[in-house]
Coordinates of C-alpha atoms in Angstrom, one line a residue:
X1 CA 44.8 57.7 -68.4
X2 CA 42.1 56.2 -70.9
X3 CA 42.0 52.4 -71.3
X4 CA 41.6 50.7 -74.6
X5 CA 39.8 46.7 -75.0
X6 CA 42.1 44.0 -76.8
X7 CA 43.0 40.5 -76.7
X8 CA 45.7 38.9 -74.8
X9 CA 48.0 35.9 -75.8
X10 CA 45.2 33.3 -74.4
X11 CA 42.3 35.3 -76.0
X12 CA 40.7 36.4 -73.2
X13 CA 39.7 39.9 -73.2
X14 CA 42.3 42.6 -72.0
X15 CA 42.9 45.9 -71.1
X16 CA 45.5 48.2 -72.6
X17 CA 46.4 51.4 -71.8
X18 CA 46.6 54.6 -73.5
X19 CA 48.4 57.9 -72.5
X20 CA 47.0 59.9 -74.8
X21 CA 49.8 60.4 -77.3
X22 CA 50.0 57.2 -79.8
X23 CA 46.4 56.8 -80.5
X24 CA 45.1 53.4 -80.7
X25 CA 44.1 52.0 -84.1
X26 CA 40.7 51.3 -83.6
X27 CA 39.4 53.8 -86.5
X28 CA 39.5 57.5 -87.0
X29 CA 37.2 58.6 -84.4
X30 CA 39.4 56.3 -82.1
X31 CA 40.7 59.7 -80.4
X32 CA 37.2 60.7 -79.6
X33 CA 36.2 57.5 -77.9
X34 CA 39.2 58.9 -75.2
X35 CA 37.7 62.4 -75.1
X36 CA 40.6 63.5 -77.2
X37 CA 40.2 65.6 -80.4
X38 CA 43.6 64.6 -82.9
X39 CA 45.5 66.6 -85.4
X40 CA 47.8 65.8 -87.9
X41 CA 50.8 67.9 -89.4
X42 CA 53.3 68.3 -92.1
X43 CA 56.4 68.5 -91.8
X44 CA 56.4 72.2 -92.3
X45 CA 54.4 74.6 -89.7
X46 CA 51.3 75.8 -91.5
X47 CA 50.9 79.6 -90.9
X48 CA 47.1 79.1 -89.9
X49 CA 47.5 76.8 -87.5
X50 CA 48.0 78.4 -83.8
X51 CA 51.6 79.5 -82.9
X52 CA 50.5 78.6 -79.0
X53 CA 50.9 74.6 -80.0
X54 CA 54.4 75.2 -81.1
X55 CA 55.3 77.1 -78.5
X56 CA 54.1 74.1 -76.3
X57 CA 55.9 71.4 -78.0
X58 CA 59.4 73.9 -77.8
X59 CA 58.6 74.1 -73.5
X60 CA 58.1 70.1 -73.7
X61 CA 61.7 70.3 -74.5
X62 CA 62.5 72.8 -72.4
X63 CA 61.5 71.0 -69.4
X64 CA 63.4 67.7 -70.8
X65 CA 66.6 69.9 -71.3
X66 CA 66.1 71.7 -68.1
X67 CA 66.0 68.2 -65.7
X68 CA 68.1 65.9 -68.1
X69 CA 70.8 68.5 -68.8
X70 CA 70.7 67.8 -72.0
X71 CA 70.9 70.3 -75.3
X72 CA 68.0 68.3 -77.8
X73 CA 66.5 71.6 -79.7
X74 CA 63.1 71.8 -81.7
X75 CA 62.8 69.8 -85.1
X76 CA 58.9 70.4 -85.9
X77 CA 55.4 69.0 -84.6
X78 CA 54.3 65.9 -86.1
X79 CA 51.0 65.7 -84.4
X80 CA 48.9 66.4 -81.4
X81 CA 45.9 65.3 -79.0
X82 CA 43.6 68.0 -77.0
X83 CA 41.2 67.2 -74.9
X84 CA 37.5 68.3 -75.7
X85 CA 36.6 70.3 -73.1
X86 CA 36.0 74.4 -74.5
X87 CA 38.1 76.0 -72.0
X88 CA 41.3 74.7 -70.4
X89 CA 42.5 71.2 -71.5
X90 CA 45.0 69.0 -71.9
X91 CA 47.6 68.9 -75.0
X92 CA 49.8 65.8 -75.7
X93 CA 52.5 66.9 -78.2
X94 CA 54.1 64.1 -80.4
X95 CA 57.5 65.8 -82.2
X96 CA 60.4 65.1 -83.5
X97 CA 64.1 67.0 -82.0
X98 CA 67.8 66.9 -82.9
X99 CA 69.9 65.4 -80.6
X100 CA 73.3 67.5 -81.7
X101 CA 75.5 65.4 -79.1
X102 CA 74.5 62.2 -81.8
X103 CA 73.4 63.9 -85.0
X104 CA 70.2 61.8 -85.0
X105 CA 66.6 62.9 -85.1
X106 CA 64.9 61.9 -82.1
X107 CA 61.1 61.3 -81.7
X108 CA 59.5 62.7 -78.4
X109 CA 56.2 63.0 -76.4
X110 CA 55.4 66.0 -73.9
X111 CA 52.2 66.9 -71.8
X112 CA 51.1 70.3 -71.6
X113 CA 47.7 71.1 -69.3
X114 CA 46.4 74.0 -69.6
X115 CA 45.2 75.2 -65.5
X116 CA 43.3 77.9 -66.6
X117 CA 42.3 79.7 -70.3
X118 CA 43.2 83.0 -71.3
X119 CA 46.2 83.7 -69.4
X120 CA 49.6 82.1 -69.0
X121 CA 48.6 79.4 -66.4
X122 CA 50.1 75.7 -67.2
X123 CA 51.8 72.8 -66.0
X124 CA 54.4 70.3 -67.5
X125 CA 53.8 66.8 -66.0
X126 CA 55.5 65.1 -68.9
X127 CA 58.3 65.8 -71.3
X128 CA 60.7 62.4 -72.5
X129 CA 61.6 60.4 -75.5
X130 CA 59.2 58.1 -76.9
X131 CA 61.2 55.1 -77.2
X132 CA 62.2 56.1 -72.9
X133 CA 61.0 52.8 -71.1
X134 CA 61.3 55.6 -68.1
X135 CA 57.4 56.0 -67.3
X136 CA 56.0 59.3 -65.9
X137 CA 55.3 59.5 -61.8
X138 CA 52.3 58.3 -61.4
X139 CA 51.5 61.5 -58.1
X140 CA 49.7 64.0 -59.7
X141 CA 51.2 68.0 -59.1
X142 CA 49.7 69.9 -56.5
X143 CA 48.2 73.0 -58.4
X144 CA 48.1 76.2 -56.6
X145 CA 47.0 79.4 -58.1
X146 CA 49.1 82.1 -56.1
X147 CA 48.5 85.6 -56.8
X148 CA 52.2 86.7 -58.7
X149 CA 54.4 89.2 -57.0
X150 CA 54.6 92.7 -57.7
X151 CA 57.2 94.5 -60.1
X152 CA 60.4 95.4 -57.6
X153 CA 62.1 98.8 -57.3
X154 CA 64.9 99.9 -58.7
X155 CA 66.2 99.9 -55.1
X156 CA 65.2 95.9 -54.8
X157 CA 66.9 94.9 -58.3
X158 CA 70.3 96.0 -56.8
X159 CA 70.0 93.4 -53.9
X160 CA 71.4 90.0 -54.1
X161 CA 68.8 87.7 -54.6
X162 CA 67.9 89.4 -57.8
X163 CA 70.2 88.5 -60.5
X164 CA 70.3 90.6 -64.1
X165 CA 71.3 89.0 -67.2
X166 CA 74.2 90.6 -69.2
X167 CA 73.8 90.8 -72.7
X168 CA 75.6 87.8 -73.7
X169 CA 73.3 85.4 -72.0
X170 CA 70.5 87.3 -72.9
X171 CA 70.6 86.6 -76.2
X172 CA 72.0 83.1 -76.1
X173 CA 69.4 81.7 -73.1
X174 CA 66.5 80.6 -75.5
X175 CA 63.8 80.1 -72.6
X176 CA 64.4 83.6 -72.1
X177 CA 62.6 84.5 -75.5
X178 CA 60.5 80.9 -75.0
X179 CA 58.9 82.5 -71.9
X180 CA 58.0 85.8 -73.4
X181 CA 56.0 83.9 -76.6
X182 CA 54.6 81.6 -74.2
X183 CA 53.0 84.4 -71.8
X184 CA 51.5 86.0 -75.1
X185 CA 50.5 83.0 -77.0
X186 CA 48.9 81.9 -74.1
X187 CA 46.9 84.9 -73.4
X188 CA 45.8 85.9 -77.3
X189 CA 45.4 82.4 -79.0
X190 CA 45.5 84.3 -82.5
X191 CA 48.9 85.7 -81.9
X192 CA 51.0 84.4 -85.4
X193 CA 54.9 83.7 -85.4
X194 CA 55.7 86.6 -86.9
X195 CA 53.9 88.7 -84.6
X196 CA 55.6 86.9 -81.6
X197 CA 59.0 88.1 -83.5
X198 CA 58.1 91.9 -83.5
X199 CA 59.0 91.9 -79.2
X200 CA 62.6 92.8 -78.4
X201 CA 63.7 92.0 -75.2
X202 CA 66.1 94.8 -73.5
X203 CA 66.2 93.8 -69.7
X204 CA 65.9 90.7 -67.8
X205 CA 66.1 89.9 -64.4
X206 CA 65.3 86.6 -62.1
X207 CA 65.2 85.8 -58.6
X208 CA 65.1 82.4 -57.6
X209 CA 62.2 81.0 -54.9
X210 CA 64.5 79.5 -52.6
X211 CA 65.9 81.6 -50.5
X212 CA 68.4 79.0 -49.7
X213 CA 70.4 79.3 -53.5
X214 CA 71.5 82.2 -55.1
X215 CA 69.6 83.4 -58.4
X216 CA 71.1 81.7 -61.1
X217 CA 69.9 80.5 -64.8
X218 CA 70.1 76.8 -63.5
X219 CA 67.9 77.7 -60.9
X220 CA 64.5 75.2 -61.3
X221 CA 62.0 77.7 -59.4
X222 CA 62.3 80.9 -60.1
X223 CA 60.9 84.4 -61.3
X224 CA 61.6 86.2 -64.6
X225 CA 61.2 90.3 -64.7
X226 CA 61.3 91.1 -68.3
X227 CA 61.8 94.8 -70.2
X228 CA 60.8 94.8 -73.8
X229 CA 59.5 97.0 -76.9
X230 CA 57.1 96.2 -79.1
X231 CA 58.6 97.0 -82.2
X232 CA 55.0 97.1 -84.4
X233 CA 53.6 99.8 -81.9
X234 CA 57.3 101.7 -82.6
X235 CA 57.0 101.7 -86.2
X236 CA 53.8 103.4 -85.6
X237 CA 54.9 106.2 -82.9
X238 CA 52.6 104.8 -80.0
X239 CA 54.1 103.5 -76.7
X240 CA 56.1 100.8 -77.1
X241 CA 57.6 99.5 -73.5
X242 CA 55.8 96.8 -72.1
X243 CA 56.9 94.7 -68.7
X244 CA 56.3 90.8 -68.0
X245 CA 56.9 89.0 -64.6
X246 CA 56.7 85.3 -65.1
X247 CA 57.0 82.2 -62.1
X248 CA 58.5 78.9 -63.1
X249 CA 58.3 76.3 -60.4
X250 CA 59.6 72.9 -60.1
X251 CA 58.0 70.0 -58.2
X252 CA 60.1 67.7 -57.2
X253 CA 57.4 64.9 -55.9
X254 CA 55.9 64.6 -59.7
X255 CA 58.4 66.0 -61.5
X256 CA 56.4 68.9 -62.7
X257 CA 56.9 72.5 -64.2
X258 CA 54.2 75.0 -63.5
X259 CA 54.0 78.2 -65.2
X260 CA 52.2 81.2 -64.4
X261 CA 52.6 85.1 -66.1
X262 CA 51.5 87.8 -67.6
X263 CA 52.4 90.8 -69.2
X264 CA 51.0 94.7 -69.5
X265 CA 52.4 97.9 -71.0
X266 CA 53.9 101.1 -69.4
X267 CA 50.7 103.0 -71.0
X268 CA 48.7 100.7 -69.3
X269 CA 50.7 101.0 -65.6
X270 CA 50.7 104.7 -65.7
X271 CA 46.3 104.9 -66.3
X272 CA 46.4 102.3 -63.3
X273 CA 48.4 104.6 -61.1
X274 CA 46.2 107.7 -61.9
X275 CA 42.9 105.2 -61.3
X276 CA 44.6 104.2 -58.0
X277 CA 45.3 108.0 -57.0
X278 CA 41.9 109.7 -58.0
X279 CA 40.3 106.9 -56.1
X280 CA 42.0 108.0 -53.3
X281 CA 41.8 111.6 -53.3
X282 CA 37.5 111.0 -53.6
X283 CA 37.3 108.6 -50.6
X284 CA 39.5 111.8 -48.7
X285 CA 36.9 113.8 -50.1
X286 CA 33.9 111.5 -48.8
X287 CA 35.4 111.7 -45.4
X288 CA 35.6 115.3 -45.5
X289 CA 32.5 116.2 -47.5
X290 CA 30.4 113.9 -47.8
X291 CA 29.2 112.0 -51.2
X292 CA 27.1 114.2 -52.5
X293 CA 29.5 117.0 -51.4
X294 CA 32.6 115.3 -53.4
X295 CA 30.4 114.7 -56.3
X296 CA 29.2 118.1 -56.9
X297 CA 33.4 119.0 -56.2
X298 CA 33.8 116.1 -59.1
X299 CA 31.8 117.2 -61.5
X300 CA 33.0 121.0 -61.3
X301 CA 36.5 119.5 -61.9
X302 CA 35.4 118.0 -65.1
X303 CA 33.4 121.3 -66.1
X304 CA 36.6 123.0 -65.6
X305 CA 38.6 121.1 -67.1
X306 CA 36.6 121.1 -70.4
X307 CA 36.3 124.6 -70.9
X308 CA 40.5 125.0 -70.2
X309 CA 40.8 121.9 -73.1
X310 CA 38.1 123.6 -75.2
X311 CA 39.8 127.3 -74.8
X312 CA 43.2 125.9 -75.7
X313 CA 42.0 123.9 -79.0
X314 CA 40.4 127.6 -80.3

């Protein structure tokens, strides 16, 4: 937390703090005085501004909704503050939400930190109302980057700790389809609303962490196993499918939401698998024939193969 110099009721010299959302009015470069960069909005999302920040602001609320049990849904970004740092940094959201159980428009503040840059890979510290007098814990989260666990069976999804969505709350769960922008946005910055709106979802699935409770959507640590087509790629006849596993975990010490993802196609699982199995079949033939011996073997494979391709195409 940045501190700002003022004046008390005596005079004497005082400091103030300032969390990095309402920036102190000291001038316009006040926000990089507090190693902040500061950008103003409309009321209306601009189309060349990133889709990412949005998607931020909308898992601000998320995590409000989520620990308040509370309904407030997305209104529009007013403004925000980054930090200045070129890779991962810190984003604190200033928007405005509807409250529907009041009808009133409510202003709020979230924190967003980026843990690492280029894949989905953040934290949720703070989410809240701005006129809450309830201040953020001041105990930082305890970050850990844990590999993600691998895509279950078939055989695994029918056990009990794996719960699948039907299809009426998968299309009226909104972090369901807040997730899936979120693991893209995060990993291709350039990534525009309406490209974020070409993904169908078909299949979801969660498990919760805690071995304890039973998978459920209120569940505050849990996984997300995701099925869903890529509706651009269909309209062009190319692969389409495309799988995403993403970890939501709850802290309850400082009151934090980390989130970590990421997404690949089927395409891209099958060329894996056949990596994975011709690496394989040359270290059996290193064993057996040694490495120039399985070259020689490697390269008469190829050969072969070329003249069968080359045949065929005549």
């Amino acid at each position: 937390m940045a501190c700002q110099r003022g004046e008390g009721e005596d005079g004497r010299p005082q400091v103030k703090k300032f969390d990095g959302f309402d920036l102190p009015t000291d001038g316009p470069m006040s926000s990089r005085k507090h190693g902040l960069i500061h950008f103003e909005h409309a009321r209306y999302w601009h189309p060349e501004d990133e889709a990412f920040v949005k998607v931020y602001a909308q898992l601000g609320l998320h995590r409000y909704n989520l620990l308040e049990g509370t309904n407030i849904q997305f209104l529009h970004l007013k403004s925000y503050n980054r930090g200045m740092n070129c890779g991962a940094a810190p984003y604190y959201l200033s928007l405005f939400a509807d409250c529907p159980d009041s009808g009133r428009t409510l202003p709020f503040h979230a924190l967003v930190s980026e843990n690492r840059i280029g894949c989905l890979d953040i934290s949720v510290p703070i989410a809240r109302p701005r006129c809450s007098e309830e201040q953020p814990r001041l105990c930082r989260p305890t970050y850990t980057c844990s590999p993600l666990p691998r895509w279950p069976s078939s055989e695994m999804f029918a056990q009990r700790r794996f719960y699948k969505l039907n299809e009426h709350e998968l299309r009226n769960t909104d972090w369901v389809r807040l997730y899936l922008d979120l693991a893209h946005s995060t990993c291709h910055r350039g990534m525009t609303e309406s490209q974020l709106s070409d993904f169908y979802i078909e299949q979801v699935a969660i498990r919760s962490l805690s071995d304890a409770d039973p998978p459920s959507l209120d569940s505050k640590s849990l996984v997300v196993y995701m099925v869903y087509k890529d509706l651009a790629k269909d309209r062009l006849g190319e692969p389409c499918y495309r799988k995403a596993i993403i970890r939501r975990v709850y802290e309850e010490s400082s009151r934090s939401l980390t989130f970590q993802g990421k997404h690949w196609s089927f395409s891209e699982e099958k060329e894996k698998k056949k990596k994975k199995k011709d690496k394989k079949r040359f270290a059996l033939l290193k064993k057996r024939l040694g490495v120039c011996g399985a070259w020689r073997l490697g390269i008469d494979v190829y050969r072969k193969r070329g003249i069968r391709s080359s045949s065929t195409t005549r």
